[in-house]
Amino acid sequence: MTTVLEPAAPLQVDDHAAHVYQQRSALLRASSPAEAAAELKGIATAVRRDILTTIQSAGMGHVGGDLSVTDLLVTALWGTLRMHPADPGHPQRDRFVLSKGHCAAALYSTLASCGFFPRARLSEFMAPLSPLNGHPARLKVPGVETNSGPLGHGFPVAAGIALGARLRGEAWRTIVVLGDGEMQEGSNWEAAMTAAHYRLSNLTAVVDRNRLQQGARTEDTTALDPLDAKWESFGFEVRVIDGHDHQAIKEAYAPSTTGRPVAVIANTVKGKGVSFMEDRVEWHHKVPTDEQVRLALEELTR
Amino acid sequence: MTTVLEPAAPLQVDDHAAHVYQQRSALLRASSPAEAAAELKGIATAVRRDILTTIQSAGMGHVGGDLSVTDLLVTALWGTLRMHPADPGHPQRDRFVLSKGHCAAALYSTLASCGFFPRARLSEFMAPLSPLNGHPARLKVPGVETNSGPLGHGFPVAAGIALGARLRGEAWRTIVVLGDGEMQEGSNWEAAMTAAHYRLSNLTAVVDRNRLQQGARTEDTTALDPLDAKWESFGFEVRVIDGHDHQAIKEAYAPSTTGRPVAVIANTVKGKGVSFMEDRVEWHHKVPTDEQVRLALEELTR
Amino acid sequence: MSTLTQQAATFDCRTDFADELITLARADERIVAVCNDSVGSSNLVKFRDEFPDRLINVGIAEQDMVGVAAGLANAGFIPFTSAAAPFLTGRAMEQIKADVAYTHRHVVLCGQSPGMAYGELGPTHHSIEDLSWMRAIPGLEIIVPADPSQMRSAVRWAAASGKPTYIRVPRFKVPAVTPDDAPFEAGRAVRLTEGSDVTLIAIGTMVSRALDAAAALGRDGISARVLNMTFVEPLDADAVVAAARETGAIVTAEEGLLSGGLGAAVAKVVAENHPVAVRMLGVPAFAPTGSAAFLLEHFGLTADGIAGAARAVLGRA
Amino acid sequence: MSTLTQQAATFDCRTDFADELITLARADERIVAVCNDSVGSSNLVKFRDEFPDRLINVGIAEQDMVGVAAGLANAGFIPFTSAAAPFLTGRAMEQIKADVAYTHRHVVLCGQSPGMAYGELGPTHHSIEDLSWMRAIPGLEIIVPADPSQMRSAVRWAAASGKPTYIRVPRFKVPAVTPDDAPFEAGRAVRLTEGSDVTLIAIGTMVSRALDAAAALGRDGISARVLNMTFVEPLDADAVVAAARETGAIVTAEEGLLSGGLGAAVAKVVAENHPVAVRMLGVPAFAPTGSAAFLLEHFGLTADGIAGAARAVLGRA
Ligand SMILES: Cc1ncc(C[n+]2csc(CCOP(=O)(O)OP(=O)(O)O)c2C)c(N)n1
Ligand SMILES: Cc1ncc(C[n+]2csc(CCOP(=O)(O)OP(=O)(O)O)c2C)c(N)n1
Ligand SMILES: [Mg+2]
Ligand SMILES: [Mg+2]
């Protein structure tokens, strides 16, 4: 059986945005976390606005998890990793994997902010034949390393990428972002054991610890706490942070100090930045009305 | 598609042995661990002998893991759980699940010792159309609760059984025995989270910690240590014991004292009881020659 | 496409699934529901509210979900195990094989939103593989309800059967297509129209489209028999052989890959018993982005597509 | 059964698998092996000794194994991912779908000891489902080598193809059946004997038995063509249509379930293109206890069984 390729208009680099990204992100990467924080915050606010309008135009999406993961994404792609929007397959690129693939709108908005493709294309999210599928697909979207959507896939793949870097003696790093509910998938604990066993200090696993999953709070579904003890017992160097504090995130993304892989437990708020969505389970994939988007965008200028 | 049933001669209870079992096991269950230890040890030695001849007649088997798990099995079936060899489907029976199903010969030998079927049938192990398949199958072997063989299956099933007891308000208990290498399967950590979340204090998960898996030592393959910390962080009451000390095993099989499910980490020796097999990886599934069986049986009389 | 069923009222069978399950659960304490953080998407909110203890949500852990269900069956329960079809089948495949089918446990596996019902969410969330995957597990009954009445029958049948069973629970809205007196039996297709030139064998979302196709063909003077195959396993081989013998040509239509689903099952019976020309309609590959309705059109899984295949198989294209 | 190939020397293709992989790895640094505590059973001991860093053993964790392999492919490696076939396919099914096929990574999936090669270990260790399961994953090439020479060709082909590929690595000993000048190409069957009355289409362990069946049929004056289908995906549809047209009857034989493997693929092509009678031989259900050789006999997967099916399909039973 053969795969049908997308008949859609492919996504192409936004030259100007990519150029801006190269310069600004180089500075941000070089800056101290404290210095970089304000600028990262500004970018994150812009990305949050794009997430909302992207979901609005699609009439679908996972807004709660998009908004909880935004700061983690922006700090990774703008402030930490070396991305190449004009040459997305650059062999020495750092790798970013969004394992919680249902938050595609957040990833796409961030990739667009870096210039991987024009921001204007975000309005095609989930449109017929659009490359911007509801879950990220690497043959369609530059900057996507592996297809995600089913939970529990990104981390093993990221472990393989990091192991590959190690085998090749390459310096590039890998960051993978997981949902907290996603940590209920056993495949992640398999990957954790592998990463620890191979001492993949070039790998950082970030948990978007918003304490909500699809239907309820994580602790009311299948409890994850003590999550730090779990990661530690699985051989990771654990860093627990405020996942909306850009300085803390950038600090937490610093390379391993122990030779072990790093787990960042980022305490976040689902729906962060839009007061009426914050920490409310129904905003997992509820779609805001136009009026709600207006109110949200208003909040996101302040 | 329909399942073809076995054309083989079904296994039937050994009335005499079952009768002996009912009486002796009731005494052993009621005895203190210290009192019961010597008798359990005697039964275990007899079972070890049967394992060796069973594998000898089949010319196949997993002798190393069989011998490491024997004391755990015998103490469960003879000294702890309420089994009903004459009525194996008894609704109030305690449940025993051997998740490391490759050690079928140990399970079959123990079940035969209890009278679930005549010991003489052990010589049919893996013979054409025999009910004593290389891995346990419940429609073929009375006393088998669920088919195992692929690693990582028995624990989720056992969690479901324990949850079922809880839902029905039944007092029966469930013990599941896992290999240590088997703990690399993520499905087990899923089950651990479920069991802890539902506070299945009627469930005891036992790890046969012989530190060897199929091809090498566990710590040289994918390290499991600190295994106690892993279980603790997953919400279990952890008991670390010598897995060949029948008193310690019986103590460790005592019900939960914390309301949490219990994990017993039983430190064992693969190939236990046969000096030339002990702690040697090649005896995972090497088959002893007749001369080696003779030597082994000699050791197992002492 | 202005045909009868396309204009008819359509229904979300998930409601019927959930309501029927509650009705059964009221009468039979053994019935429990097991799910993977899918209380909402499996439409089990009402079930949970009425039977809080009997809704077991293991979180996002499909292997564990199926293992736990098998354990609950061991303990005397009848677990309706419900998750989005791709995750239930793909992620817990070996548990379905070993813990359910081979252990022979009465576990009912409910694949929610199968086929391309999740449209824009893409191939990871589509379940075009499930029928091929599940047919390759010996001993599993496979039911694809076509409308609300069949959905309810499927739930009742599975609860009473004592057999490991996989049921597709459609999300894509469908019209009612089942006559009141139609049988609901394992291995028994429902004959919806008589016909002598060609037989259209369809399941699930494709049944109403096959009826529309038959109507369109009728206007061209082609007499098409329509069979709703419902049970893909065990298949109604007699009805297939009769179709081959009496109508001489067959078109199959399913929302799934053609490697091992309905079409493959029919082709086997035909080739082994009474070789005639068959055309198989299904999903050829991982789908591009689009709504479920869009994708069905995109792949020609429409009344027009079925009618076209019928004309082609009759050499009247 | 005193026929040619049954008396011939037989070979364990795992040796060829391993040796060829080492040969390739010497020439191409991108080649790595990934396994699940199966260094020995995947015959990778020599590979590990020569390339200790390039043998990645993730332990008993098949989902992780396939994910890690996909990651290694992202990093520029060509991972030969090797595990017992039932665990590779059944346990990592969704990883194969999403991380390998849909992500389109050049990962080579090596299913060790497929079919009923693990005999007495029973259905949990048999892989009679793999061909049906893997055929239902779009974009995956599927190779079933029939002898040592095809085993080596398969390894080379998969390393060079750039495509996600599933290869059965036989454990059951087989005689050499492939002529030196035979092609090894995707979508191209190997025609082993000419014949005009019936075509026997076989794969893997069944190829030598099909040859023996053809010899036996020849003694009865029945001229049987034998095709070794090798690539179950992409199938050589032209060869199937030619067989239907030129010989008028087909028997398929495979060590696996019939729901979606070789037989189903052939039946589809036949029914859609040139309907003729087909008999499909395979494994009907979970097997009882017994050695691989015993079970093949038990299910009639023998030269006699194939010849009998040929006679039946010709109405000469
Ligand atoms: C294997 C699998 N099972 C179920 C789902 C359905 N699903 C999508 S999102 C989600 C909840 C995820 O929760 P979490 O990981 O906490 O993500 P976040 O809160 O960041 O949105 C679920 C269950 C899925 N995508 N994959
Ligand atoms: C899912 C799965 N993967 C691989 C195997 C092959 N296998 C059989 S036994 C074994 C090693 C088990 O090691 P451990 O759990 O430590 O058992 P023990 O040492 O007690 O024999 C392996 C890998 C299997 N049976 N199931
Ligand atoms: Mg969450
Ligand atoms: Mg061990």
XYZ file of C-alpha atoms in Angstrom, chain B residues 1-3 93 95 133 135-140 144-148 150-165 167-168 172 185-187 190-192 194 197-198, chain C residues 30 32 53-58 60-72 74-77 94-96 98-99 101-106 135-141 233-234:
90
model
C -12.303 -16.516 12.649
C -12.842 -19.119 15.305
C -10.505 -20.558 17.838
C -10.563 -18.408 45.198
C -5.870 -15.485 42.412
C 1.942 -25.520 26.424
C 3.437 -20.742 28.134
C 0.415 -21.022 30.431
C -3.027 -21.000 28.812
C -6.047 -20.889 31.039
C -8.391 -22.971 28.905
C -5.858 -25.765 29.042
C -4.062 -20.603 35.330
C -5.965 -17.318 35.580
C -4.760 -15.627 32.422
C -2.523 -16.540 29.510
C 0.971 -15.168 29.823
C 4.563 -11.957 26.345
C 6.109 -10.016 29.219
C 4.214 -7.154 30.800
C 0.723 -8.642 30.610
C 0.086 -10.282 33.958
C 0.291 -7.208 36.147
C -2.441 -5.146 34.420
C -4.664 -8.236 34.441
C -3.936 -8.827 38.122
C -4.768 -5.192 38.847
C -8.096 -5.724 37.108
C -8.758 -8.850 39.159
C -7.967 -7.029 42.400
C -10.137 -4.125 41.366
C -12.899 -6.589 40.611
C -12.641 -8.037 44.113
C -15.907 -3.692 43.442
C -17.668 -6.883 44.496
C -10.001 -12.778 47.964
C 7.930 -3.094 29.994
C 6.001 0.156 30.350
C 2.692 -1.655 30.688
C 0.792 1.771 33.859
C -0.609 -1.006 36.012
C 1.380 0.222 39.002
C -3.663 2.166 38.374
C -4.563 5.069 42.417
C -7.309 2.623 43.347
C -21.752 -7.353 36.032
C -18.815 -2.137 33.934
C -17.937 2.810 40.936
C -18.555 0.920 37.746
C -16.814 3.406 35.489
C -13.142 2.538 35.634
C -10.982 5.194 34.063
C -7.377 4.008 34.041
C -4.101 7.470 29.346
C -2.878 3.877 29.358
C -4.472 1.654 26.754
C -2.410 -1.489 27.381
C -3.313 -1.304 31.032
C -6.935 -0.579 30.106
C -7.322 -3.820 28.175
C -5.381 -5.846 30.748
C -7.504 -4.438 33.571
C -10.633 -5.250 31.577
C -9.466 -8.841 31.152
C -8.868 -8.982 34.906
C -12.335 -7.627 35.612
C -11.794 -12.882 35.408
C -13.514 -11.425 38.475
C -16.931 -11.964 36.919
C -17.622 -8.622 35.287
C -1.086 -7.528 21.905
C -3.277 -7.256 25.003
C -6.308 -7.826 22.791
C -3.253 -12.436 24.451
C -5.375 -11.227 27.366
C -8.887 -13.332 22.554
C -6.411 -16.079 23.397
C -7.366 -16.119 27.078
C -10.936 -16.057 25.768
C -12.381 -13.430 28.063
C -15.765 -11.867 27.581
C -9.859 -9.643 11.823
C -6.351 -11.040 12.263
C -7.097 -11.997 15.853
C -8.651 -15.451 16.068
C -11.828 -15.715 18.065
C -12.843 -12.076 18.032
C -16.331 -11.160 16.828
C -16.642 -11.563 11.810
C -18.263 -14.069 11.540
